Amino acid sequence: MSSGRWTRVSLGLQAVLAAVLAVVAALFAVEVADWRYWRVDLSLARKNSLDPAVLDVIEKLPEPVVVDVFFRALRSPYDGVAAQAQARTLEYLRVVGEARRDRLEVVVHDERAFAATQERLNELGVEGSNKVVVSCGARKAVLELFGELALVDWGNPSEQGVRYLYEQGIAGVASPRSWDPRAFRPAQFQEFRGEEPFVAALMKVSSARAPRVYFTEKHGEPPLAGSEPEGLARFAAALRTDGFEVASWDPLAAPEVPADAEILCLVGASQPYPERTREAIARWIQDGGQALVAPAQRELEEPQEQGLASLLAKFGLVLRPGIVCQPVRGLDGLPAEGQPECATLVIDDAGMTPGHPLTEPLRMRQRQVQFFVSGAFEAGGLEGEIGVLLPLVSSGKDSWRDLPPRHDWRLTPAAGETRGKQTLVTVKQLAARKLADGSVRQGRILAVGGASFFASALFDTNRDFALNALNWLAQRDYRLAVRPLPRGESHVDFQRGLARPLLTYGLGLAVPGVFLAIGLVVFLRRRG
Amino acid sequence: MKGCTVIWRRELAALFFSPLAWILFALALFLEANFFLLALVQGGGEVNGALVLFLGGGWPFWLLAIFVPPLITMRMISEESRSGLLEFLLTAPVSDAAVVAGKALAATTFLGLLWACVFLHAGAVSLLGASPDWGVLATAWLGATLVGALFSALGLVASALSGTPLLAAFLAILANLALFFLPLLRDALRGILGGRVAGLLERVDLHAHLSGSFLRGVVDSGHVAFFVAWTLAALFLAVRTVESRRWLG
């Protein structure tokens, strides 16, 4: 072989060796970097520091709370992900414990001190490991590390491994019988979810009672279970997490309001209640009951003589027919009407009444609420109960109440449909009344313009207001809070602001055009 | 590494004095703006999710990341070699490593400026009353720039190996596609290639390292080291390939 060919072979071998060396060095560097690392959280949500809303909850705890941590290492190959989940949880609990040491104590039990750990477990009446127990006096809430506080994808590494996890009782692990030898996947730490379940546990143990909430049924209401976007499943689930007991009441089966009801929810009934039921509900509210009322879309289209409107009229609350609409902005930047988006209202702090416990927390944190097909309320009715009517959420000045021809929404202001602010959420507080048993109670009605406000489809936006509404009705003001956002969210009004035309013509055409023009100039100069 | 800064400035000037760079900018901005608007409409006007779409949070980013760096780097070594300019450069009192590093920095700077156009969108929505999460944008931009650095380094390797720019671009795009898709096919390939190779693929999973920290608003030294290590490995290969050219004559 000529010397030239040997040179080429030699250089080729050197290149291959260099490639292998580079890959090995990179792999080694990546492994070393994963052993010891630091993380800096620059996000708006600031998961490394406690959210003010969580601090509020801790601040308002009626008694000090003890958090017992029982962690145990898992065997290989799960030791890594388990350690990661435990480390994240301990880090969060450290932040929590430091935030208010006088209100909350975090005790981490050493698994090696078996006797002491077991004694405390027996005291709490808890079995097993990898749990966090939040206790306040005699009340406690048990949180599972895997599945509640941290999400781990356990993968499918070996039959032995699957059996081990199954025997550990870890939630979410498939049975060894369903193990597939071909579907090999290592375990992987997915997400730390600690804040929400932990706050829910705090709320659960800090309350002496669980208020009972009844939703009416069998009158065309949206379902409390299921995955329909117009259903109330997410609302009901959130209430349970927040420490409420949720139940259903069929007025046809039992005409009187259940005796243990603290809050009655009349949400989305498209069929009228019988006269006897309406009278029973009215009596119950007059005797100090708390009611949440939200009409169905049908009631806004065709006000029914015996519908919700007639019930509200007894209390001086008038549900006006029609849907509240606001114009949207088209691509030309001019207000446009007659579009389905006109019936979707996004209300920010400008539309919320300041100073009220329900709206002030949302205003302070610049949150929004959203309505889809909402009615409006006014004060009126000579037969109305004496009391105070307070608007809480209102639409903008350019909104109007679109009156329907039957099933034909024009969504365009016509004669008789005047523009102006419309009250979308209002609260009526009745005069305090002394009952037969000597107690003094004050009935309240919180009226929301449309049942879709509480639907699963809008629940992400309306969750804080919806939960605060029920807590306020249950007179648990200490639980009024605005939860931390999963990440910093901010909205631009794409429907009604100037955003759409500015962004479309400005960013979409003008800016690229400028760069294209510069490129053309460069091209011509080079040619010249 | 003397002369690296000179090479960097020279290459950057060459990029921006070429119409290709401006056309790429215009095209990227047009795509970004339209996908941004689409994301805003679909997300109900939520700006932060829409903004990170072009910083690693969606396929529009990967579309640009896979194809733009090869177009930037394809001429850097292969064209200069073909025109004879590379020999002049290599005989200058500048090390091969400085030459490669300078070109890599220039490509990375260009891509960093390209991704930074998202801040124009953030500024626009900020003027319209929204409050973008600047922390998340900054970390996502850092992550996107690191991805750009890695793909640029691969592009330089391809450019050093190839005799023509087109071939260099083709090889670089193939390498980028492999790096993008192989970790996604990890589970499917495990049965064919075995657990160890599949485990190796986890070590080059760009998505996991990008979404695990940068897109969440977190700077994680482990994830930064991941991108830096692989970029340096690719640059090392590029330097060795350029040296081989010198010896091959």
mmCIF file of C-alpha atoms in Angstrom, chain A residues 8-337:
data_model
loop_
_atom_site.group_PDB
_atom_site.id
_atom_site.type_symbol
_atom_site.label_atom_id
_atom_site.label_comp_id
_atom_site.label_asym_id
_atom_site.label_seq_id
_atom_site.Cartn_x
_atom_site.Cartn_y
_atom_site.Cartn_z
ATOM 1 C CA ARG A 8 -5.435 8.283 4.347
ATOM 2 C CA VAL A 9 -6.145 5.119 6.328
ATOM 3 C CA SER A 10 -4.307 6.507 9.302
ATOM 4 C CA LEU A 11 -6.178 9.799 9.127
ATOM 5 C CA GLY A 12 -9.427 7.954 8.756
ATOM 6 C CA LEU A 13 -8.720 5.860 11.842
ATOM 7 C CA GLN A 14 -7.770 8.978 13.746
ATOM 8 C CA ALA A 15 -11.037 10.589 12.740
ATOM 9 C CA VAL A 16 -13.036 7.561 13.902
ATOM 10 C CA LEU A 17 -11.153 7.445 17.196
ATOM 11 C CA ALA A 18 -11.733 11.170 17.624
ATOM 12 C CA ALA A 19 -15.442 10.658 17.045
ATOM 13 C CA VAL A 20 -15.624 7.860 19.628
ATOM 14 C CA LEU A 21 -13.619 9.926 22.107
ATOM 15 C CA ALA A 22 -15.869 12.927 21.587
ATOM 16 C CA VAL A 23 -19.018 10.888 22.186
ATOM 17 C CA VAL A 24 -17.638 9.210 25.302
ATOM 18 C CA ALA A 25 -16.442 12.528 26.690
ATOM 19 C CA ALA A 26 -19.844 14.113 26.068
ATOM 20 C CA LEU A 27 -21.657 11.219 27.741
ATOM 21 C CA PHE A 28 -19.346 11.431 30.735
ATOM 22 C CA ALA A 29 -19.802 15.202 31.000
ATOM 23 C CA VAL A 30 -23.592 14.833 30.889
ATOM 24 C CA GLU A 31 -23.555 12.162 33.629
ATOM 25 C CA VAL A 32 -21.305 14.243 35.876
ATOM 26 C CA ALA A 33 -23.480 17.329 35.351
ATOM 27 C CA ASP A 34 -26.537 15.348 36.443
ATOM 28 C CA TRP A 35 -24.921 14.284 39.737
ATOM 29 C CA ARG A 36 -24.558 17.789 41.074
ATOM 30 C CA TYR A 37 -26.665 20.483 39.586
ATOM 31 C CA TRP A 38 -28.301 23.716 40.531
ATOM 32 C CA ARG A 39 -31.568 25.162 39.322
ATOM 33 C CA VAL A 40 -32.713 28.754 39.202
ATOM 34 C CA ASP A 41 -36.404 29.471 38.782
ATOM 35 C CA LEU A 42 -36.927 32.605 36.725
ATOM 36 C CA SER A 43 -40.600 32.018 35.982
ATOM 37 C CA LEU A 44 -43.453 34.275 37.022
ATOM 38 C CA ALA A 45 -45.140 31.375 38.852
ATOM 39 C CA ARG A 46 -42.066 31.094 41.142
ATOM 40 C CA LYS A 47 -42.441 27.518 42.181
ATOM 41 C CA ASN A 48 -39.351 27.905 44.326
ATOM 42 C CA SER A 49 -41.126 30.316 46.609
ATOM 43 C CA LEU A 50 -44.468 29.984 48.277
ATOM 44 C CA ASP A 51 -47.324 31.645 46.480
ATOM 45 C CA PRO A 52 -49.088 34.442 48.383
ATOM 46 C CA ALA A 53 -52.381 32.562 47.989
ATOM 47 C CA VAL A 54 -50.902 29.541 49.810
ATOM 48 C CA LEU A 55 -49.494 31.835 52.479
ATOM 49 C CA ASP A 56 -53.010 33.223 52.901
ATOM 50 C CA VAL A 57 -54.347 29.741 53.586
ATOM 51 C CA ILE A 58 -51.633 29.010 56.149
ATOM 52 C CA GLU A 59 -52.150 32.427 57.741
ATOM 53 C CA LYS A 60 -55.840 31.746 58.247
ATOM 54 C CA LEU A 61 -55.477 28.275 59.780
ATOM 55 C CA PRO A 62 -57.484 28.244 63.018
ATOM 56 C CA GLU A 63 -54.965 25.939 64.749
ATOM 57 C CA PRO A 64 -51.321 24.989 64.164
ATOM 58 C CA VAL A 65 -50.807 22.111 61.773
ATOM 59 C CA VAL A 66 -48.253 19.289 61.949
ATOM 60 C CA VAL A 67 -46.927 17.693 58.775
ATOM 61 C CA ASP A 68 -45.379 14.250 59.313
ATOM 62 C CA VAL A 69 -43.216 12.898 56.530
ATOM 63 C CA PHE A 70 -42.681 9.148 56.266
ATOM 64 C CA PHE A 71 -40.336 8.399 53.387
ATOM 65 C CA ARG A 72 -38.542 5.179 52.601
ATOM 66 C CA ALA A 73 -36.075 4.494 49.824
ATOM 67 C CA LEU A 74 -37.052 2.108 47.067
ATOM 68 C CA ARG A 75 -34.891 -0.652 45.654
ATOM 69 C CA SER A 76 -33.005 -0.356 42.420
ATOM 70 C CA PRO A 77 -33.933 0.421 39.659
ATOM 71 C CA TYR A 78 -36.508 2.726 41.284
ATOM 72 C CA ASP A 79 -34.186 4.283 43.815
ATOM 73 C CA GLY A 80 -33.319 7.155 41.476
ATOM 74 C CA VAL A 81 -36.832 8.332 40.620
ATOM 75 C CA ALA A 82 -38.039 7.742 44.173
ATOM 76 C CA ALA A 83 -35.166 9.836 45.526
ATOM 77 C CA GLN A 84 -36.018 12.555 43.048
ATOM 78 C CA ALA A 85 -39.684 12.615 44.063
ATOM 79 C CA GLN A 86 -38.793 12.602 47.757
ATOM 80 C CA ALA A 87 -36.209 15.350 47.316
ATOM 81 C CA ARG A 88 -38.676 17.607 45.486
ATOM 82 C CA THR A 89 -41.328 17.037 48.124
ATOM 83 C CA LEU A 90 -38.936 17.682 50.994
ATOM 84 C CA GLU A 91 -37.744 20.840 49.249
ATOM 85 C CA TYR A 92 -41.315 22.098 48.977
ATOM 86 C CA LEU A 93 -42.138 21.196 52.560
ATOM 87 C CA ARG A 94 -38.991 22.976 53.707
ATOM 88 C CA VAL A 95 -40.204 26.154 51.979
ATOM 89 C CA VAL A 96 -43.646 25.688 53.535
ATOM 90 C CA GLY A 97 -42.241 25.066 56.986
ATOM 91 C CA GLU A 98 -39.959 28.081 56.808
ATOM 92 C CA ALA A 99 -42.775 30.333 55.621
ATOM 93 C CA ARG A 100 -44.752 30.175 58.865
ATOM 94 C CA ARG A 101 -42.920 28.193 61.550
ATOM 95 C CA ASP A 102 -45.433 29.291 64.167
ATOM 96 C CA ARG A 103 -48.433 27.923 62.243
ATOM 97 C CA LEU A 104 -47.015 24.857 60.614
ATOM 98 C CA GLU A 105 -44.447 22.288 61.748
ATOM 99 C CA VAL A 106 -42.828 19.805 59.406
ATOM 100 C CA VAL A 107 -41.445 16.637 61.001
ATOM 101 C CA VAL A 108 -39.395 14.309 58.818
ATOM 102 C CA HIS A 109 -39.207 10.827 60.341
ATOM 103 C CA ASP A 110 -35.997 8.903 59.854
ATOM 104 C CA GLU A 111 -36.778 5.443 58.481
ATOM 105 C CA ARG A 112 -33.771 4.100 60.355
ATOM 106 C CA ALA A 113 -35.342 5.123 63.690
ATOM 107 C CA PHE A 114 -37.867 2.365 63.262
ATOM 108 C CA ALA A 115 -39.387 2.334 66.730
ATOM 109 C CA ALA A 116 -40.014 6.068 66.918
ATOM 110 C CA THR A 117 -41.379 6.176 63.380
ATOM 111 C CA GLN A 118 -43.698 3.259 63.996
ATOM 112 C CA GLU A 119 -44.939 4.852 67.218
ATOM 113 C CA ARG A 120 -45.902 8.017 65.404
ATOM 114 C CA LEU A 121 -47.554 6.029 62.615
ATOM 115 C CA ASN A 122 -49.636 4.176 65.185
ATOM 116 C CA GLU A 123 -50.532 7.441 66.855
ATOM 117 C CA LEU A 124 -51.792 8.803 63.556
ATOM 118 C CA GLY A 125 -53.492 5.541 62.618
ATOM 119 C CA VAL A 126 -51.599 5.346 59.328
ATOM 120 C CA GLU A 127 -49.854 2.379 57.733
ATOM 121 C CA GLY A 128 -47.239 2.078 55.058
ATOM 122 C CA SER A 129 -44.499 4.371 53.824
ATOM 123 C CA ASN A 130 -43.888 7.202 51.385
ATOM 124 C CA LYS A 131 -46.735 9.220 52.799
ATOM 125 C CA VAL A 132 -47.176 12.749 54.094
ATOM 126 C CA VAL A 133 -49.719 13.146 56.890
ATOM 127 C CA VAL A 134 -51.175 16.602 57.526
ATOM 128 C CA SER A 135 -52.866 16.767 60.917
ATOM 129 C CA CYS A 136 -54.616 19.442 62.907
ATOM 130 C CA GLY A 137 -55.831 18.198 66.252
ATOM 131 C CA ALA A 138 -57.779 15.019 65.648
ATOM 132 C CA ARG A 139 -58.325 15.676 61.962
ATOM 133 C CA LYS A 140 -55.855 14.418 59.433
ATOM 134 C CA ALA A 141 -55.325 14.065 55.719
ATOM 135 C CA VAL A 142 -52.984 11.494 54.213
ATOM 136 C CA LEU A 143 -51.158 12.285 50.992
ATOM 137 C CA GLU A 144 -49.447 9.623 48.921
ATOM 138 C CA LEU A 145 -46.011 10.601 47.655
ATOM 139 C CA PHE A 146 -46.391 8.662 44.431
ATOM 140 C CA GLY A 147 -49.502 9.619 42.525
ATOM 141 C CA GLU A 148 -50.575 12.626 44.572
ATOM 142 C CA LEU A 149 -47.553 14.741 45.450
ATOM 143 C CA ALA A 150 -45.349 13.543 42.597
ATOM 144 C CA LEU A 151 -46.161 11.877 39.326
ATOM 145 C CA VAL A 152 -43.815 9.103 38.297
ATOM 146 C CA ASP A 153 -44.013 7.014 35.175
ATOM 147 C CA TRP A 154 -42.958 3.623 36.521
ATOM 148 C CA GLY A 155 -42.310 2.209 33.078
ATOM 149 C CA ASN A 156 -42.080 -1.515 32.629
ATOM 150 C CA PRO A 157 -38.499 -2.700 33.239
ATOM 151 C CA SER A 158 -38.779 -6.286 34.417
ATOM 152 C CA GLU A 159 -41.291 -8.693 35.857
ATOM 153 C CA GLN A 160 -39.529 -8.595 39.188
ATOM 154 C CA GLY A 161 -39.589 -4.836 39.228
ATOM 155 C CA VAL A 162 -43.284 -4.639 38.458
ATOM 156 C CA ARG A 163 -44.020 -7.176 41.185
ATOM 157 C CA TYR A 164 -41.962 -5.176 43.689
ATOM 158 C CA LEU A 165 -43.860 -1.965 42.956
ATOM 159 C CA TYR A 166 -47.186 -3.732 43.107
ATOM 160 C CA GLU A 167 -46.296 -5.183 46.499
ATOM 161 C CA GLN A 168 -45.305 -1.718 47.706
ATOM 162 C CA GLY A 169 -48.881 -0.661 47.031
ATOM 163 C CA ILE A 170 -47.893 2.223 44.823
ATOM 164 C CA ALA A 171 -50.875 3.689 43.022
ATOM 165 C CA GLY A 172 -50.936 3.585 39.254
ATOM 166 C CA VAL A 173 -48.771 0.496 38.857
ATOM 167 C CA ALA A 174 -50.244 -2.157 36.631
ATOM 168 C CA SER A 175 -50.755 -5.630 37.957
ATOM 169 C CA PRO A 176 -47.892 -8.104 37.332
ATOM 170 C CA ARG A 177 -50.420 -10.123 35.358
ATOM 171 C CA SER A 178 -50.582 -7.382 32.735
ATOM 172 C CA TRP A 179 -46.782 -7.068 32.413
ATOM 173 C CA ASP A 180 -45.656 -7.163 28.802
ATOM 174 C CA PRO A 181 -42.099 -8.515 28.382
ATOM 175 C CA ARG A 182 -41.685 -6.711 25.071
ATOM 176 C CA ALA A 183 -42.728 -3.237 26.239
ATOM 177 C CA PHE A 184 -39.570 -2.259 28.067
ATOM 178 C CA ARG A 185 -39.561 1.240 29.578
ATOM 179 C CA PRO A 186 -37.464 2.600 32.440
ATOM 180 C CA ALA A 187 -39.052 4.582 35.262
ATOM 181 C CA GLN A 188 -39.102 8.342 34.850
ATOM 182 C CA PHE A 189 -39.922 11.229 37.149
ATOM 183 C CA GLN A 190 -42.628 13.283 35.458
ATOM 184 C CA GLU A 191 -43.916 16.108 37.588
ATOM 185 C CA PHE A 192 -44.110 17.466 41.076
ATOM 186 C CA ARG A 193 -47.716 18.372 41.913
ATOM 187 C CA GLY A 194 -47.247 19.011 45.603
ATOM 188 C CA GLU A 195 -48.795 22.442 46.029
ATOM 189 C CA GLU A 196 -52.407 21.743 45.100
ATOM 190 C CA PRO A 197 -52.925 18.471 47.016
ATOM 191 C CA PHE A 198 -51.051 19.910 49.985
ATOM 192 C CA VAL A 199 -53.263 23.011 50.127
ATOM 193 C CA ALA A 200 -56.340 20.815 49.732
ATOM 194 C CA ALA A 201 -55.122 18.724 52.683
ATOM 195 C CA LEU A 202 -54.574 21.877 54.765
ATOM 196 C CA MET A 203 -58.073 23.013 54.004
ATOM 197 C CA LYS A 204 -59.519 19.637 54.826
ATOM 198 C CA VAL A 205 -57.927 19.373 58.278
ATOM 199 C CA SER A 206 -58.460 22.993 59.269
ATOM 200 C CA SER A 207 -62.234 22.855 58.999
ATOM 201 C CA ALA A 208 -64.376 21.407 61.754
ATOM 202 C CA ARG A 209 -67.207 20.681 59.358
ATOM 203 C CA ALA A 210 -67.818 19.866 55.748
ATOM 204 C CA PRO A 211 -70.677 22.005 54.427
ATOM 205 C CA ARG A 212 -73.256 20.052 52.495
ATOM 206 C CA VAL A 213 -74.098 21.370 49.042
ATOM 207 C CA TYR A 214 -77.171 20.116 47.194
ATOM 208 C CA PHE A 215 -77.599 20.411 43.432
ATOM 209 C CA THR A 216 -81.102 19.968 42.050
ATOM 210 C CA GLU A 217 -81.574 17.226 39.485
ATOM 211 C CA LYS A 218 -84.162 15.729 37.126
ATOM 212 C CA HIS A 219 -85.096 19.134 35.716
ATOM 213 C CA GLY A 220 -82.733 19.218 32.774
ATOM 214 C CA GLU A 221 -79.661 20.278 34.761
ATOM 215 C CA PRO A 222 -76.151 19.552 33.459
ATOM 216 C CA PRO A 223 -74.790 16.325 34.978
ATOM 217 C CA LEU A 224 -72.538 16.340 38.053
ATOM 218 C CA ALA A 225 -70.441 13.487 36.697
ATOM 219 C CA GLY A 226 -69.030 12.634 33.295
ATOM 220 C CA SER A 227 -66.784 14.379 30.835
ATOM 221 C CA GLU A 228 -69.219 16.578 28.922
ATOM 222 C CA PRO A 229 -67.812 20.077 28.496
ATOM 223 C CA GLU A 230 -71.196 21.567 29.447
ATOM 224 C CA GLY A 231 -71.432 19.352 32.547
ATOM 225 C CA LEU A 232 -70.614 20.319 36.126
ATOM 226 C CA ALA A 233 -68.280 17.407 36.885
ATOM 227 C CA ARG A 234 -65.153 19.514 37.372
ATOM 228 C CA PHE A 235 -67.041 21.960 39.586
ATOM 229 C CA ALA A 236 -68.360 19.131 41.760
ATOM 230 C CA ALA A 237 -64.901 17.518 41.982
ATOM 231 C CA ALA A 238 -63.286 20.818 42.944
ATOM 232 C CA LEU A 239 -65.894 21.341 45.658
ATOM 233 C CA ARG A 240 -65.137 17.940 47.154
ATOM 234 C CA THR A 241 -61.404 18.676 47.123
ATOM 235 C CA ASP A 242 -62.178 21.977 48.825
ATOM 236 C CA GLY A 243 -63.886 20.222 51.729
ATOM 237 C CA PHE A 244 -67.559 20.310 50.679
ATOM 238 C CA GLU A 245 -69.931 17.380 50.602
ATOM 239 C CA VAL A 246 -71.767 17.377 47.295
ATOM 240 C CA ALA A 247 -75.132 15.696 46.899
ATOM 241 C CA SER A 248 -78.151 15.782 44.584
ATOM 242 C CA TRP A 249 -81.733 16.651 45.429
ATOM 243 C CA ASP A 250 -84.684 15.520 43.324
ATOM 244 C CA PRO A 251 -87.529 17.884 44.207
ATOM 245 C CA LEU A 252 -90.048 15.514 42.612
ATOM 246 C CA ALA A 253 -89.075 12.742 45.016
ATOM 247 C CA ALA A 254 -88.711 14.943 48.113
ATOM 248 C CA PRO A 255 -90.557 18.263 47.895
ATOM 249 C CA GLU A 256 -88.836 19.916 50.876
ATOM 250 C CA VAL A 257 -85.245 21.106 50.797
ATOM 251 C CA PRO A 258 -83.063 18.528 52.629
ATOM 252 C CA ALA A 259 -82.703 19.410 56.287
ATOM 253 C CA ASP A 260 -78.897 19.141 56.269
ATOM 254 C CA ALA A 261 -78.464 21.410 53.240
ATOM 255 C CA GLU A 262 -76.274 24.419 53.859
ATOM 256 C CA ILE A 263 -76.122 25.579 50.258
ATOM 257 C CA LEU A 264 -78.604 24.932 47.481
ATOM 258 C CA CYS A 265 -77.440 25.136 43.882
ATOM 259 C CA LEU A 266 -80.106 25.797 41.259
ATOM 260 C CA VAL A 267 -77.830 25.590 38.231
ATOM 261 C CA GLY A 268 -78.988 25.072 34.679
ATOM 262 C CA ALA A 269 -82.515 23.715 35.210
ATOM 263 C CA SER A 270 -84.136 23.936 31.799
ATOM 264 C CA GLN A 271 -87.499 22.667 33.074
ATOM 265 C CA PRO A 272 -89.503 24.646 35.604
ATOM 266 C CA TYR A 273 -89.723 23.489 39.191
ATOM 267 C CA PRO A 274 -93.208 22.619 40.438
ATOM 268 C CA GLU A 275 -95.040 25.304 42.385
ATOM 269 C CA ARG A 276 -94.639 23.350 45.622
ATOM 270 C CA THR A 277 -90.869 23.125 45.108
ATOM 271 C CA ARG A 278 -90.521 26.822 44.382
ATOM 272 C CA GLU A 279 -92.436 27.676 47.531
ATOM 273 C CA ALA A 280 -90.281 25.277 49.569
ATOM 274 C CA ILE A 281 -87.090 26.802 48.186
ATOM 275 C CA ALA A 282 -88.353 30.328 48.849
ATOM 276 C CA ARG A 283 -89.240 29.449 52.440
ATOM 277 C CA TRP A 284 -85.856 27.821 52.949
ATOM 278 C CA ILE A 285 -84.005 30.904 51.702
ATOM 279 C CA GLN A 286 -86.170 33.233 53.803
ATOM 280 C CA ASP A 287 -85.265 31.117 56.838
ATOM 281 C CA GLY A 288 -81.579 31.760 56.272
ATOM 282 C CA GLY A 289 -80.663 29.383 53.479
ATOM 283 C CA GLN A 290 -77.854 30.141 51.034
ATOM 284 C CA ALA A 291 -78.563 29.656 47.340
ATOM 285 C CA LEU A 292 -76.518 29.734 44.185
ATOM 286 C CA VAL A 293 -78.686 30.395 41.139
ATOM 287 C CA ALA A 294 -77.693 30.213 37.463
ATOM 288 C CA PRO A 295 -80.302 29.981 34.689
ATOM 289 C CA ALA A 296 -80.114 27.594 31.758
ATOM 290 C CA GLN A 297 -79.783 29.004 28.252
ATOM 291 C CA ARG A 298 -83.379 28.007 27.525
ATOM 292 C CA GLU A 299 -84.635 30.272 30.277
ATOM 293 C CA LEU A 300 -82.844 33.211 28.681
ATOM 294 C CA GLU A 301 -84.419 32.420 25.319
ATOM 295 C CA GLU A 302 -87.940 31.804 26.545
ATOM 296 C CA PRO A 303 -88.608 33.148 30.032
ATOM 297 C CA GLN A 304 -90.941 30.630 31.653
ATOM 298 C CA GLU A 305 -93.779 31.652 33.874
ATOM 299 C CA GLN A 306 -92.889 29.068 36.442
ATOM 300 C CA GLY A 307 -89.171 29.105 35.868
ATOM 301 C CA LEU A 308 -86.268 30.422 37.864
ATOM 302 C CA ALA A 309 -87.230 34.021 37.050
ATOM 303 C CA SER A 310 -90.470 33.710 39.002
ATOM 304 C CA LEU A 311 -88.587 32.355 42.014
ATOM 305 C CA LEU A 312 -86.058 35.186 41.897
ATOM 306 C CA ALA A 313 -88.823 37.797 41.539
ATOM 307 C CA LYS A 314 -90.018 36.899 45.040
ATOM 308 C CA PHE A 315 -86.700 38.277 46.271
ATOM 309 C CA GLY A 316 -86.630 41.424 44.191
ATOM 310 C CA LEU A 317 -84.253 39.963 41.664
ATOM 311 C CA VAL A 318 -85.366 40.279 38.058
ATOM 312 C CA LEU A 319 -83.820 38.018 35.417
ATOM 313 C CA ARG A 320 -84.180 39.896 32.149
ATOM 314 C CA PRO A 321 -84.738 37.917 28.946
ATOM 315 C CA GLY A 322 -81.996 37.853 26.350
ATOM 316 C CA ILE A 323 -78.275 37.203 26.100
ATOM 317 C CA VAL A 324 -75.689 39.795 27.060
ATOM 318 C CA CYS A 325 -73.439 40.518 24.086
ATOM 319 C CA GLN A 326 -70.450 42.672 23.367
ATOM 320 C CA PRO A 327 -69.003 43.567 19.971
ATOM 321 C CA VAL A 328 -65.767 41.938 18.875
ATOM 322 C CA ARG A 329 -63.048 43.489 16.740
ATOM 323 C CA GLY A 330 -62.429 42.276 13.228
ATOM 324 C CA LEU A 331 -59.199 42.319 11.260
ATOM 325 C CA ASP A 332 -59.874 45.925 10.284
ATOM 326 C CA GLY A 333 -59.877 46.902 13.958
ATOM 327 C CA LEU A 334 -63.474 48.079 13.865
ATOM 328 C CA PRO A 335 -66.135 46.718 16.226
ATOM 329 C CA ALA A 336 -68.105 43.885 14.652
ATOM 330 C CA GLU A 337 -71.420 42.406 15.697
#
